[in-house]
C-alpha cells in the first residue's frame, strides 16, 4: 500500500523534530514541511494538530490541504520516536527498522541507553545545571560505546537505523555548543570534556559519531546557523 500524504510540523532548532526529518530523508518520502516558530506558535497548532503543542507532529492522509488548515480527516501523530518508527513502517524496504526481531530489539535497546544516559543530560550540562558535569556526559558516552558492535559502522551493525537517527541530533547539538563555546557550563568543564573525548579509549565512539555526522540525511536536515543563533540567545556563554 502506497503511503498517503504526510505533512510534518517541525522546527529547525529541535533535535526531536530533526529525528523525523532524518527518517523522512532516509526513506526518500515526499512530504510537506511546515516550520513552527516555537517562540510564537500559531494559535491553530494545538487545537488542530498536536494538543501537546510540541514539535514534531505529522498529519497523515486525508485531503490535500495547506498545513495551516489541517483537516479533521487526517490522522494526527506525535512523539518523535513513534514518528520515526511510523515512517520506517510506511517504508519497510528502507530497512531503517530491520525486519529481524533481534535487530529491532537491539535498535530499541540502543535508543533506551542513549536516552537515559546521554540525551537526558546534555541540555542540563549546556544550561549549567551543576548536577551534570563533563564526567556525567563521559559516562553516557561510555555506556553508548559499550553497546556499539565492534567493527561495524552503526549502532546495530552496518545498516543505518532508527537507533542512529534517534541519537545523532543530540550529539550534533552538544558538539556544536561546545565547539562554539556556547552554554552556561563552566569553562573548565568544556575543556575537560573536549580533552577527554579525544582519548584513545573513545576511538570506537569517535569513529561512530563521525560516520553519523557525515550521513547525507543528517547534513541536509541540520541547520547549523539557526541552531547556533538560537542557542547563543538562550544559553549565553560560559562563565
Ligand atoms: N518527547 C517529545 C519531545 C518534543 C519536544 O520537547 N519538542 C520541543 C521543541 S525541541 C517543543 O515543541 N516544545 C514546546 C515549546 O517549546 O513550546 C518528542 O520526542 O517528540
Tab-separated table of C-alpha atoms and ligand atoms in Angstrom:
chain	number	residue	atom	x	y	z
A	1	UNK	CA	0.000	0.000	0.000
A	2	UNK	CA	1.478	3.348	-1.034
A	3	UNK	CA	1.850	5.839	1.816
A	4	UNK	CA	-0.689	8.657	1.912
A	5	UNK	CA	0.173	12.342	2.138
A	6	UNK	CA	2.455	13.395	5.002
A	7	UNK	CA	2.599	16.887	6.494
A	8	UNK	CA	5.407	17.368	9.010
A	9	UNK	CA	5.206	20.134	11.600
A	10	UNK	CA	8.738	20.762	12.708
A	11	UNK	CA	11.326	23.313	13.878
A	12	UNK	CA	14.946	23.565	12.788
A	13	UNK	CA	16.154	24.138	16.340
A	14	UNK	CA	14.533	20.993	17.747
A	15	UNK	CA	16.557	17.747	17.984
A	16	UNK	CA	13.402	15.643	18.407
A	17	UNK	CA	11.962	17.134	15.231
A	18	UNK	CA	15.230	16.526	13.385
A	19	UNK	CA	14.846	12.811	14.102
A	20	UNK	CA	11.715	12.749	11.944
A	21	UNK	CA	13.374	14.812	9.213
A	22	UNK	CA	16.328	12.423	9.052
A	23	UNK	CA	13.944	9.443	8.857
A	24	UNK	CA	11.942	11.061	6.047
A	25	UNK	CA	15.164	11.832	4.157
A	26	UNK	CA	16.442	8.268	4.644
A	27	UNK	CA	13.297	6.682	3.227
A	28	UNK	CA	13.045	9.236	0.423
A	29	UNK	CA	9.490	10.270	1.339
A	30	UNK	CA	7.693	13.159	-0.290
A	31	UNK	CA	6.151	15.389	2.375
A	32	UNK	CA	5.064	18.917	3.163
A	33	UNK	CA	7.287	20.652	5.699
A	34	UNK	CA	5.845	23.331	7.957
A	35	UNK	CA	8.160	25.275	10.278
A	36	UNK	CA	6.601	26.091	13.647
A	37	UNK	CA	8.047	29.147	15.370
A	38	UNK	CA	8.361	27.795	18.911
A	39	UNK	CA	8.635	31.327	20.311
A	40	UNK	CA	5.359	32.285	18.695
A	41	UNK	CA	3.295	29.197	17.940
A	42	UNK	CA	0.275	29.629	15.662
A	43	UNK	CA	-2.971	29.535	17.617
A	44	UNK	CA	-4.362	26.728	15.435
A	45	UNK	CA	-1.442	24.367	16.128
A	46	UNK	CA	-2.581	22.801	19.432
A	47	UNK	CA	-6.306	22.532	18.632
A	48	UNK	CA	-5.843	21.321	15.043
A	49	UNK	CA	-2.605	19.334	15.080
A	50	UNK	CA	-0.965	18.494	18.410
A	51	UNK	CA	-2.768	19.109	21.722
A	52	UNK	CA	0.615	18.841	23.498
A	53	UNK	CA	1.678	21.858	21.410
A	54	UNK	CA	5.094	20.348	20.647
A	55	UNK	CA	7.039	19.541	17.509
A	56	UNK	CA	7.408	17.193	15.768
A	57	UNK	CA	3.915	16.155	14.667
A	58	UNK	CA	2.581	14.572	11.493
A	59	UNK	CA	-0.778	14.892	9.777
A	60	UNK	CA	-1.153	11.706	7.737
A	61	UNK	CA	-3.619	11.082	4.930
A	62	UNK	CA	-6.853	12.980	4.443
A	63	UNK	CA	-7.407	15.631	1.785
A	64	UNK	CA	-4.614	17.674	0.228
A	65	UNK	CA	-4.855	20.880	2.277
A	66	UNK	CA	-2.497	23.674	3.311
A	67	UNK	CA	-0.564	22.804	6.517
A	68	UNK	CA	-2.148	25.797	8.313
A	69	UNK	CA	-5.513	24.314	7.533
A	70	UNK	CA	-5.045	20.747	8.813
A	71	UNK	CA	-8.092	18.648	8.049
A	72	UNK	CA	-10.029	16.786	10.756
A	73	UNK	CA	-9.898	13.870	8.323
A	74	UNK	CA	-6.137	13.338	8.570
A	75	UNK	CA	-4.552	11.215	11.309
A	76	UNK	CA	-2.554	13.334	13.774
A	77	UNK	CA	0.511	11.696	15.276
A	78	UNK	CA	3.192	12.988	17.637
A	79	UNK	CA	6.274	11.960	19.673
A	80	UNK	CA	9.487	11.731	17.699
A	81	UNK	CA	10.361	8.086	18.369
A	82	UNK	CA	6.858	6.986	17.441
A	83	UNK	CA	7.016	9.079	14.271
A	84	UNK	CA	10.393	7.634	13.302
A	85	UNK	CA	9.008	4.093	13.675
A	86	UNK	CA	5.864	5.110	11.784
A	87	UNK	CA	7.986	6.392	8.890
A	88	UNK	CA	10.005	3.159	8.987
A	89	UNK	CA	6.752	1.154	8.889
A	90	UNK	CA	5.483	3.143	5.898
A	91	UNK	CA	8.710	2.414	4.016
A	92	UNK	CA	9.759	-1.085	5.141
A	93	UNK	CA	12.182	-1.550	2.256
A	94	UNK	CA	14.288	1.341	3.590
A	95	UNK	CA	15.333	-1.046	6.388
A	96	UNK	CA	15.836	1.763	8.907
A	97	UNK	CA	13.863	-0.586	11.180
A	98	UNK	CA	15.087	-4.001	10.046
A	99	UNK	CA	12.654	-6.923	9.819
A	100	UNK	CA	14.762	-9.162	12.067
A	101	UNK	CA	13.275	-9.183	15.612
A	102	UNK	CA	16.714	-9.293	17.221
A	103	UNK	CA	17.934	-6.230	15.322
A	104	UNK	CA	14.689	-4.393	16.143
A	105	UNK	CA	15.189	-5.150	19.836
A	106	UNK	CA	18.817	-4.042	19.609
A	107	UNK	CA	17.828	-0.753	17.973
A	108	UNK	CA	15.267	-0.052	20.696
A	109	UNK	CA	17.733	-1.020	23.408
A	110	UNK	CA	20.320	1.371	21.969
A	111	UNK	CA	17.709	4.151	21.992
A	112	UNK	CA	16.897	3.387	25.629
A	113	UNK	CA	20.568	3.601	26.648
A	114	UNK	CA	21.226	6.751	24.603
A	115	UNK	CA	18.090	8.380	26.056
A	116	UNK	CA	18.680	7.535	29.701
A	117	UNK	CA	22.454	8.003	29.800
A	118	UNK	CA	23.054	10.858	27.374
A	119	UNK	CA	20.011	12.603	25.903
A	120	UNK	CA	18.516	13.265	29.337
A	121	UNK	CA	21.739	15.024	30.388
A	122	UNK	CA	23.161	17.053	27.532
A	123	UNK	CA	20.858	20.071	27.881
A	124	UNK	CA	21.282	20.106	31.662
A	125	UNK	CA	25.021	20.327	31.030
A	126	UNK	CA	24.662	23.032	28.376
A	127	UNK	CA	22.406	25.104	30.604
A	128	UNK	CA	24.835	24.929	33.521
A	129	UNK	CA	22.991	22.566	35.878
A	130	UNK	CA	25.746	21.823	38.435
A	131	UNK	CA	24.499	18.245	38.909
A	132	UNK	CA	25.565	17.347	35.365
A	133	UNK	CA	29.321	17.585	34.820
A	134	UNK	CA	31.645	16.583	31.980
A	135	UNK	CA	32.025	13.281	33.848
A	136	UNK	CA	28.283	12.648	33.612
A	137	UNK	CA	28.464	13.182	29.848
A	138	UNK	CA	31.520	10.948	29.525
A	139	UNK	CA	29.729	8.209	31.465
A	140	UNK	CA	26.946	8.477	28.893
A	141	UNK	CA	29.451	8.208	26.052
A	142	UNK	CA	30.978	5.178	27.765
A	143	UNK	CA	27.594	3.478	28.078
A	144	UNK	CA	26.894	4.040	24.382
A	145	UNK	CA	30.352	2.901	23.307
A	146	UNK	CA	29.924	-0.280	25.353
A	147	UNK	CA	26.953	-1.386	23.258
A	148	UNK	CA	28.358	-0.390	19.852
A	149	UNK	CA	29.151	-3.535	17.907
A	150	UNK	CA	32.863	-3.975	17.171
A	151	UNK	CA	33.944	-3.448	13.588
A	152	UNK	CA	30.532	-2.195	12.413
A	153	UNK	CA	29.556	1.191	11.038
A	154	UNK	CA	26.450	1.944	13.054
A	155	UNK	CA	24.571	1.248	16.295
A	156	UNK	CA	23.226	-2.183	15.386
A	157	UNK	CA	25.591	-3.180	12.580
A	158	UNK	CA	26.395	-1.895	9.113
A	159	UNK	CA	22.775	-0.948	8.458
A	160	UNK	CA	21.913	2.669	9.422
A	161	UNK	CA	18.776	2.524	11.587
A	162	UNK	CA	16.307	4.271	13.878
A	163	UNK	CA	18.891	3.885	16.664
A	164	UNK	CA	21.348	6.151	14.842
A	165	UNK	CA	18.564	8.545	13.871
A	166	UNK	CA	17.411	8.886	17.497
A	167	UNK	CA	20.863	9.793	18.830
A	168	UNK	CA	22.504	11.964	16.146
A	169	UNK	CA	20.623	15.289	16.577
A	170	UNK	CA	21.552	15.446	20.274
A	171	UNK	CA	25.207	14.610	19.795
A	172	UNK	CA	25.424	17.193	16.993
A	173	UNK	CA	23.936	19.913	19.196
A	174	UNK	CA	26.239	19.123	22.129
A	175	UNK	CA	29.302	19.276	19.879
A	176	UNK	CA	28.088	22.491	18.275
A	177	UNK	CA	27.654	24.302	21.597
A	178	UNK	CA	30.992	23.014	22.916
A	179	UNK	CA	32.951	23.833	19.788
A	180	UNK	CA	31.426	27.305	19.512
A	181	UNK	CA	31.774	27.961	23.243
A	182	UNK	CA	28.042	28.452	23.744
A	183	UNK	CA	26.413	27.412	27.033
A	184	UNK	CA	26.187	28.187	30.723
A	185	UNK	CA	28.656	25.487	31.830
A	186	UNK	CA	31.979	26.406	33.430
A	187	UNK	CA	34.893	26.948	31.026
A	188	UNK	CA	36.881	24.138	32.750
A	189	UNK	CA	34.003	21.720	32.219
A	190	UNK	CA	34.066	22.359	28.481
A	191	UNK	CA	37.839	21.946	28.297
A	192	UNK	CA	37.787	18.749	30.357
A	193	UNK	CA	35.124	17.194	28.157
A	194	UNK	CA	36.773	18.122	24.864
A	195	UNK	CA	40.138	16.819	26.072
A	196	UNK	CA	38.767	13.570	27.497
A	197	UNK	CA	36.677	12.714	24.450
A	198	UNK	CA	39.840	12.695	22.308
A	199	UNK	CA	41.423	9.975	24.452
A	200	UNK	CA	42.202	6.650	22.710
A	201	UNK	CA	39.661	4.873	24.922
A	202	UNK	CA	36.911	6.602	22.904
A	203	UNK	CA	38.253	5.656	19.459
A	204	UNK	CA	35.320	3.356	18.674
A	205	UNK	CA	32.778	6.006	19.723
A	206	UNK	CA	34.539	8.757	17.766
A	207	UNK	CA	34.579	6.680	14.599
A	208	UNK	CA	30.873	6.028	15.070
A	209	UNK	CA	29.820	9.664	15.601
A	210	UNK	CA	31.975	10.797	12.691
A	211	UNK	CA	30.009	8.447	10.418
A	212	UNK	CA	26.745	9.772	11.862
A	213	UNK	CA	27.643	13.388	11.137
A	214	UNK	CA	28.772	12.532	7.598
A	215	UNK	CA	25.432	10.963	6.694
A	216	UNK	CA	23.669	12.986	3.983
A	217	UNK	CA	20.259	12.700	5.689
A	218	UNK	CA	21.757	14.333	8.785
A	219	UNK	CA	23.637	17.060	6.912
A	220	UNK	CA	20.652	18.074	4.830
A	221	UNK	CA	18.449	18.459	7.929
A	222	UNK	CA	20.905	20.189	10.293
A	223	UNK	CA	20.651	23.971	10.085
A	224	UNK	CA	23.797	24.847	11.951
A	225	UNK	CA	23.489	28.634	11.696
A	226	UNK	CA	19.991	28.642	13.120
A	227	UNK	CA	20.809	26.199	15.912
A	228	UNK	CA	23.867	28.273	16.820
A	229	UNK	CA	21.959	31.573	16.869
A	230	UNK	CA	19.074	30.237	18.970
A	231	UNK	CA	21.344	28.528	21.496
A	232	UNK	CA	23.529	31.619	21.750
A	233	UNK	CA	20.462	33.617	22.657
A	234	UNK	CA	19.023	31.011	25.034
A	235	UNK	CA	22.132	29.672	26.746
A	236	UNK	CA	24.642	32.527	26.672
A	237	UNK	CA	28.361	31.858	27.060
A	238	UNK	CA	30.420	30.131	29.793
A	239	UNK	CA	31.493	31.955	32.937
B	1	LIG	N1	9.031	13.818	23.723
B	1	LIG	C1	8.831	14.724	22.609
B	1	LIG	C2	9.616	15.992	22.875
B	1	LIG	C3	9.366	17.061	21.825
B	1	LIG	C4	9.759	18.437	22.344
B	1	LIG	O1	10.074	18.611	23.536
B	1	LIG	N2	9.759	19.431	21.455
B	1	LIG	C5	10.008	20.789	21.885
B	1	LIG	C6	10.990	21.513	20.994
B	1	LIG	S1	12.576	20.718	20.967
B	1	LIG	C7	8.709	21.558	21.842
B	1	LIG	O2	7.987	21.507	20.870
B	1	LIG	N3	8.434	22.280	22.903
B	1	LIG	C8	7.235	23.078	23.011
B	1	LIG	C9	7.529	24.502	23.144
B	1	LIG	O3	8.692	24.912	23.002
B	1	LIG	O4	6.591	25.227	23.404
B	1	LIG	C10	9.265	14.051	21.321
B	1	LIG	O5	10.115	13.135	21.382
B	1	LIG	O6	8.748	14.386	20.257
